[in-house]
Amino acid sequence: MEFKGKKVLVVGLGKSGLAAALFLRRRGAQVTVSDIRSAEQLGKDIPALLEEGIAVEAGGHGLLTFRRQDLIVVSPGVPLDTPELVQVKAFGLPILGEVELASRYLKGKSLAITGSNGKTTTTALCGEILKAGGLQVEVGGNIGVPVIALVDGSREDGWSVLEVSSFQLETTERFRPEIAVILNVTPDHLDRHGSFENYAAAKERIFANQTAEDALVLNADDDVTSRMASRAKSRIFWFSAKRVVRQGAFVHEGAIVYRASEQAAPEFILKVENIPLKGHHNVENVLAAVCAARLAGVEAEVIRKAVESFKAVEHRLEFVAEINGVDYYNDSKATNVDAAAKAIAAFPGGIHLILGGKDKNSDYRQLRALLEERVRTVYTIGAAAEKIETHIYGSVPVVSCGTLEQAVTKAAEAAQPGEIVLLAPACSSFDQFENYEHRGQVFKELVHARQGVWQNA
């Protein structure tokens, strides 16, 4: 695709939009960026764009701006039903997502991972295992570094390990990873996709262009992912924490094992008890990573050492501090109900749980049984607080806090030695924070501030 002299509009100035705009400009395109946020809100990025000769439209989208382009590149955070996009698509103007654009220029092979929960941990773990195996590896996507930013560093003999979200996948056309992984599919982002069926269909796009030469790793314990196998052209490999699978990774007699085919003998990888991450869901994440890494050619012993030395990813069941006998855990990445349930299930009980944020059309009633079993008190924050309180009414004591600071204060005052304060919001962060990382960082700062108060008391 030749960009020199072409007029290209990048819609949405997040990390991906900024990286895409710079990528296109440096290849000779006449680039404009359009964002609904004000110039003041975009202030930190605008000088860098203008210096590169990139025009900026802030404070809303202009239809004429959209219609004057040769190509539109959409950032993942921009809904495809944005009126200006709908109109120009009807005129036949080509629209690409950032991942699709990047995939056309990435060198080497790709390992792409999606799922409602566990994407970031599994992506980071796969990256570490492949690096330990001596492979040339770049890690990016929804994990933090835009895929387009990996292009210049990619090599023909290397791997791009990518976390891809439903937002990124819904704009793919020719994206074809050699290895694709779908960890699980549970209700999430229904406010964006409109229905669970649409959301699941977006996830399936990860293998839409795969051929019989490629591999698809699916969760045999997840009903939705299990049904996807019949629609794939690629070789299917399974992972399961509950039963033996024909080919793939599974748990057997307290160990994770892998077999390359139905005829092959299972090979030992590591003992489950040696996985350094908390929670049953992380056993599933390790199984998926083991399967993907073996398919990429990494030896079993290398995988074992890499898994056993792996550290939890920031904001995913991250231990923050122990204060006066109470453990504080940050799982700000638990942005949906299923992720929050997995976080709660990682502890036997005595949990003081912080829930809330921006609702994603979620059903919090699904948490009631776990709350009754393991949670002492729920502390609600953010825009979804009232809905959460209605859905879980009667299952557990609830303290309405409004802000994260108030929730941490109330939870710390109530928690007894041996108990846990857990941030697992089950909501997105965009009502009060820039993103889940910002929310998690604020939580950690609040906890460490209390630690200082206690130590100086």
XYZ file of C-alpha atoms in Angstrom:
457
model
C 0.000 0.000 0.000
C 1.504 3.310 -1.125
C 0.861 6.306 1.145
C 2.988 9.018 -0.427
C 0.765 11.987 -1.239
C -2.405 10.212 -0.072
C -4.805 12.002 2.265
C -5.345 9.851 5.352
C -7.547 10.593 8.355
C -6.827 8.936 11.708
C -9.926 8.900 13.905
C -9.238 8.837 17.631
C -6.034 10.020 19.266
C -5.249 7.338 21.817
C -1.951 5.452 21.854
C -2.904 3.593 18.680
C -4.101 6.711 16.874
C -0.961 8.655 17.694
C 1.292 5.794 16.579
C -0.707 5.294 13.364
C -0.598 9.002 12.510
C 3.186 9.140 12.911
C 3.623 5.878 10.951
C 1.587 7.223 8.033
C 3.174 10.669 8.012
C 6.681 9.209 7.933
C 5.649 7.288 4.838
C 4.630 10.414 3.016
C 0.893 10.612 3.700
C -0.944 13.894 4.268
C -2.316 13.043 7.711
C -5.140 14.580 9.701
C -6.219 13.426 13.157
C -9.826 13.876 14.336
C -10.938 13.445 17.944
C -14.088 14.391 19.860
C -12.005 15.562 22.806
C -11.100 19.224 23.112
C -7.737 20.726 22.212
C -7.112 21.208 25.951
C -7.695 17.508 26.601
C -5.373 16.553 23.744
C -2.816 19.183 24.670
C 0.123 16.894 25.426
C -0.010 15.230 21.985
C -0.875 18.136 19.689
C 2.610 19.802 19.612
C 4.273 16.542 18.543
C 1.703 16.053 15.774
C 1.980 19.596 14.470
C 5.757 19.349 14.470
C 5.456 16.335 12.165
C 3.135 18.231 9.822
C -0.008 16.428 10.965
C -3.230 18.449 11.072
C -5.452 18.120 14.150
C -9.247 18.425 14.331
C -10.315 18.563 17.990
C -13.639 18.948 19.763
C -15.694 16.855 17.338
C -15.726 15.245 13.896
C -16.442 17.229 10.741
C -18.147 15.312 7.938
C -16.271 17.315 5.297
C -12.983 16.336 6.946
C -13.973 12.682 6.608
C -15.149 12.974 2.994
C -11.952 14.635 1.756
C -9.766 11.604 2.498
C -8.366 8.708 0.470
C -8.268 6.414 3.511
C -9.534 6.432 7.093
C -7.738 4.624 9.917
C -9.866 4.003 13.016
C -8.479 3.691 16.526
C -9.892 0.792 18.609
C -11.733 3.106 21.003
C -13.859 4.652 18.234
C -17.219 2.893 17.631
C -17.855 1.933 14.014
C -21.381 3.364 14.261
C -19.965 6.876 14.666
C -22.209 8.843 12.231
C -19.359 10.253 10.141
C -17.857 6.777 9.675
C -21.217 5.335 8.673
C -21.711 8.039 6.058
C -18.287 7.807 4.419
C -18.441 4.014 4.408
C -21.652 4.318 2.382
C -19.661 6.375 -0.127
C -17.173 3.530 -0.490
C -14.273 5.211 1.308
C -11.866 2.549 2.646
C -11.721 2.243 6.446
C -9.001 0.270 8.235
C -8.297 -0.432 11.891
C -4.833 0.112 13.343
C -4.190 -3.631 13.765
C -5.224 -4.352 10.185
C -2.959 -1.577 8.921
C -0.024 -2.823 11.003
C -0.508 -6.467 10.016
C 0.140 -5.587 6.369
C 3.636 -4.356 7.256
C 4.725 -6.601 10.130
C 7.570 -8.949 9.221
C 7.903 -12.487 10.542
C 5.224 -14.545 12.264
C 2.440 -13.497 14.622
C 1.007 -15.098 17.748
C -2.267 -13.329 18.585
C -4.231 -13.759 21.797
C -7.773 -12.690 22.599
C -10.465 -13.512 25.145
C -12.713 -11.770 27.616
C -10.231 -12.283 30.432
C -6.584 -13.249 30.813
C -5.351 -11.694 27.550
C -2.689 -9.488 29.061
C -1.232 -12.084 31.409
C -1.151 -14.741 28.689
C 0.356 -12.351 26.144
C 3.077 -11.252 28.541
C 3.767 -14.861 29.507
C 3.966 -16.002 25.867
C 6.389 -13.182 25.151
C 8.634 -14.204 28.048
C 8.578 -17.894 27.066
C 9.419 -17.212 23.422
C 12.254 -14.874 24.450
C 13.571 -17.558 26.809
C 13.496 -19.946 23.850
C 15.947 -17.721 21.990
C 13.414 -16.305 19.533
C 13.379 -12.699 18.364
C 10.181 -11.343 19.959
C 8.187 -8.111 20.082
C 5.129 -7.827 22.349
C 2.315 -5.351 21.784
C -1.289 -4.639 20.909
C -3.875 -4.091 23.602
C -1.162 -4.785 26.183
C 0.189 -1.244 25.819
C 2.435 -0.849 22.765
C 0.365 -0.307 19.587
C 0.860 -2.984 16.945
C 1.770 -0.307 14.390
C 4.675 0.701 16.649
C 6.166 -2.792 16.284
C 6.498 -2.624 12.505
C 9.903 -0.965 12.254
C 11.475 -3.392 14.726
C 9.951 -6.555 13.266
C 12.177 -9.096 11.498
C 11.532 -11.871 9.011
C 12.906 -14.418 11.495
C 10.992 -12.981 14.475
C 7.641 -13.213 16.237
C 5.103 -10.536 17.080
C 3.148 -11.572 20.187
C -0.068 -9.566 20.172
C -2.906 -9.020 22.599
C -5.950 -8.166 20.490
C -9.317 -6.985 21.781
C -12.766 -7.252 20.228
C -12.513 -3.533 19.381
C -9.344 -4.198 17.405
C -10.611 -7.357 15.753
C -13.872 -5.918 14.455
C -11.951 -3.764 11.941
C -9.694 -6.552 10.611
C -9.918 -7.734 7.014
C -6.790 -9.717 6.124
C -5.178 -10.074 9.570
C -3.844 -13.640 9.772
C -1.768 -14.776 12.772
C 0.109 -18.059 12.358
C -0.984 -18.958 15.891
C -4.262 -17.627 17.316
C -5.451 -18.134 20.895
C -8.966 -17.585 22.254
C -8.910 -17.925 26.033
C -12.630 -17.561 26.827
C -15.687 -15.595 25.760
C -18.032 -14.225 28.412
C -20.316 -11.140 28.293
C -18.298 -7.942 27.977
C -18.489 -4.639 26.081
C -22.168 -5.178 25.342
C -22.588 -1.402 25.425
C -20.322 -1.256 22.360
C -21.229 -4.432 20.445
C -24.968 -4.418 21.140
C -25.292 -8.150 21.825
C -23.265 -11.081 23.072
C -23.512 -12.674 19.615
C -21.886 -9.621 18.005
C -19.171 -9.606 20.651
C -18.399 -13.312 20.127
C -18.362 -12.810 16.357
C -15.757 -10.067 16.759
C -13.572 -12.473 18.736
C -13.864 -15.086 15.965
C -12.259 -12.703 13.496
C -8.898 -13.665 14.997
C -9.001 -16.896 12.967
C -11.161 -15.777 10.021
C -8.204 -15.708 7.600
C -6.251 -18.639 8.959
C -5.525 -21.603 6.685
C -4.788 -25.283 7.292
C -1.137 -24.312 7.829
C -2.023 -22.184 10.870
C -2.942 -23.165 14.436
C -5.887 -22.134 16.604
C -5.723 -22.707 20.363
C -9.128 -22.953 22.050
C -10.404 -23.449 25.603
C -12.071 -26.863 25.788
C -13.737 -25.874 29.080
C -15.525 -22.845 27.598
C -18.763 -23.615 25.759
C -18.534 -20.627 23.430
C -14.938 -21.222 22.332
C -15.577 -24.968 21.946
C -18.263 -24.277 19.346
C -15.903 -22.059 17.350
C -13.796 -25.033 16.275
C -16.314 -26.081 13.623
C -15.938 -22.729 11.872
C -12.135 -22.740 11.680
C -10.005 -23.863 8.729
C -6.870 -24.039 10.865
C -5.458 -26.890 12.952
C -7.209 -26.976 16.330
C -5.294 -27.367 19.576
C -7.083 -27.413 22.910
C -6.277 -26.546 26.492
C -8.209 -27.789 29.507
C -7.840 -27.690 33.282
C -10.541 -30.349 33.650
C -9.938 -33.162 31.161
C -7.576 -34.798 28.725
C -7.606 -33.264 25.235
C -6.775 -34.878 21.892
C -3.950 -32.457 21.154
C -2.830 -29.506 23.202
C -2.209 -28.804 26.898
C -4.079 -30.164 29.912
C -3.774 -30.917 33.613
C -2.998 -34.514 34.549
C -2.239 -35.732 38.078
C -1.298 -32.259 39.302
C 0.901 -31.416 36.333
C 0.565 -29.488 33.104
C 1.323 -31.705 30.137
C 1.312 -31.219 26.373
C 0.874 -33.538 23.465
C 1.414 -32.608 19.847
C -1.198 -34.992 18.440
C -3.689 -37.650 19.437
C -1.053 -40.304 18.753
C 1.787 -38.544 20.607
C 2.699 -39.319 24.206
C 2.031 -36.473 26.675
C 5.150 -34.581 27.741
C 5.555 -33.112 31.223
C 5.857 -29.328 31.377
C 5.561 -28.341 35.050
C 3.651 -28.988 38.257
C 0.531 -26.882 38.787
C 1.693 -26.044 42.320
C 4.764 -24.334 40.848
C 2.753 -21.764 38.881
C 3.579 -18.459 40.615
C 0.232 -16.779 39.818
C -2.843 -16.897 42.047
C -6.192 -18.315 40.944
C -7.593 -21.152 38.838
C -7.948 -18.804 35.871
C -4.177 -18.423 35.783
C -3.826 -22.190 35.413
C -5.892 -21.797 32.238
C -3.705 -18.898 31.108
C -0.565 -20.998 31.611
C -2.119 -23.925 29.712
C -2.863 -21.652 26.757
C 0.640 -20.181 26.838
C 2.218 -23.639 27.009
C 0.238 -24.760 23.986
C 1.126 -21.660 21.958
C 4.806 -21.802 22.937
C 5.167 -25.466 21.962
C 3.544 -24.678 18.621
C 6.124 -21.912 18.181
C 8.869 -24.476 18.782
C 9.962 -23.704 22.346
C 11.173 -26.758 24.283
C 9.368 -28.050 27.379
C 12.198 -27.376 29.840
C 12.545 -23.773 28.637
C 8.804 -23.284 29.100
C 8.933 -24.688 32.638
C 11.698 -22.326 33.733
C 10.034 -19.312 32.105
C 6.661 -19.998 33.740
C 8.141 -20.630 37.173
C 10.051 -17.329 37.080
C 7.164 -15.267 35.669
C 5.962 -12.313 37.746
C 2.318 -11.193 37.824
C 1.479 -8.438 35.361
C 0.738 -5.040 36.887
C -2.958 -4.486 37.740
C -3.819 -8.229 37.462
C -4.257 -9.689 40.945
C -1.177 -7.696 41.850
C -0.112 -7.855 45.487
C 0.311 -4.267 46.682
C 1.088 -4.378 50.402
C 0.398 -6.006 53.748
C -0.696 -3.444 56.311
C -1.432 -4.414 59.888
C -2.151 -8.012 58.840
C -4.425 -7.073 55.898
C -3.341 -7.897 52.316
C -4.185 -5.435 49.535
C -4.581 -6.654 45.945
C -4.954 -4.589 42.778
C -6.978 -6.219 40.003
C -7.986 -3.022 38.208
C -7.860 -5.000 34.932
C -10.996 -6.866 36.126
C -13.175 -4.656 33.938
C -16.080 -7.091 33.548
C -18.173 -9.352 35.766
C -16.416 -12.588 34.805
C -12.980 -11.119 35.557
C -14.178 -9.876 38.940
C -15.591 -13.345 39.689
C -12.228 -14.936 38.900
C -10.470 -12.469 41.191
C -12.889 -13.191 44.060
C -12.535 -16.943 43.515
C -8.754 -16.661 43.878
C -9.197 -16.116 47.650
C -10.946 -18.424 50.135
C -12.778 -15.631 51.957
C -12.486 -12.562 54.160
C -12.612 -10.204 51.173
C -13.416 -6.507 51.335
C -14.301 -5.904 47.691
C -14.274 -2.606 45.791
C -16.742 -2.673 42.871
C -17.808 -0.028 40.385
C -16.908 2.333 37.582
C -18.515 2.802 34.177
C -21.165 0.169 33.465
C -20.826 -1.935 30.287
C -24.420 -3.154 30.272
C -23.382 -5.892 32.709
C -25.378 -8.206 34.971
C -23.839 -8.012 38.434
C -26.348 -10.520 39.813
C -23.982 -13.193 38.542
C -21.685 -12.310 41.462
C -24.248 -12.943 44.218
C -23.276 -16.534 45.061
C -19.563 -15.702 45.238
C -20.224 -12.608 47.323
C -22.250 -14.611 49.840
C -19.533 -17.245 50.029
C -16.341 -15.181 50.197
C -16.928 -11.437 50.638
C -17.346 -9.620 53.942
C -18.393 -6.242 52.499
C -18.693 -4.563 49.102
C -17.649 -0.928 48.684
C -19.207 0.680 45.592
C -17.720 3.507 43.531
C -18.416 5.354 40.304
C -21.308 5.681 37.883
C -22.397 2.026 38.128
C -22.707 2.036 41.924
C -26.490 2.308 42.092
C -27.019 -0.488 39.552
C -24.529 -2.747 41.346
C -26.191 -2.110 44.704
C -29.587 -3.004 43.231
C -28.282 -6.211 41.631
C -26.476 -7.524 44.729
C -28.957 -6.272 47.339
C -29.320 -8.713 50.237
C -26.323 -10.881 49.361
C -23.673 -9.001 51.327
C -23.300 -5.743 53.293
C -22.698 -2.776 50.971
C -21.055 0.571 51.693
C -21.690 3.263 49.098
C -18.437 5.227 48.753
C -18.534 7.171 45.495
C -14.782 7.529 45.092
C -11.924 5.066 45.172
C -10.227 7.045 47.933
C -13.287 6.754 50.150
C -13.587 3.034 49.372
C -9.978 2.313 50.319
C -10.405 4.295 53.534
C -13.626 2.494 54.532
C -12.259 -0.956 53.608
C -9.013 -0.376 55.498
C -10.926 0.705 58.604
C -13.149 -2.403 58.509
C -10.679 -5.136 57.485
C -9.243 -7.354 60.207
C -5.852 -9.127 60.261
C -5.920 -12.098 57.885
C -8.483 -10.456 55.586
C -8.082 -8.958 52.117
C -8.905 -5.645 50.464
C -9.417 -6.330 46.770
C -9.970 -3.887 43.910
C -11.792 -5.906 41.231
C -14.257 -3.336 39.846
C -16.199 -5.397 37.236
C -16.518 -2.121 35.285
C -14.498 0.042 32.948
C -12.658 2.997 34.446
C -13.665 5.834 32.148
C -16.093 7.569 34.497
C -13.385 8.665 36.929
C -10.040 7.610 35.431
C -8.129 7.735 32.132
C -7.969 3.928 31.910
C -7.672 0.844 34.115
C -3.919 1.453 34.556
C -4.621 4.904 35.974
C -7.250 3.451 38.320
C -4.869 0.734 39.497
C -2.053 3.207 40.030
C -4.294 5.455 42.119
C -5.358 2.449 44.193
C -1.725 1.538 44.866
C -0.878 5.100 45.804
C -3.795 5.209 48.236
C -2.719 1.916 49.803
C 0.911 2.986 50.131
C -0.220 6.280 51.666
C -2.100 4.316 54.328
C 0.961 2.122 54.807
C 3.002 5.222 55.566
C 0.374 6.483 58.027
C 0.294 3.126 59.837
C 4.090 2.812 59.971
C 4.409 6.332 61.375
C 1.585 5.981 63.889
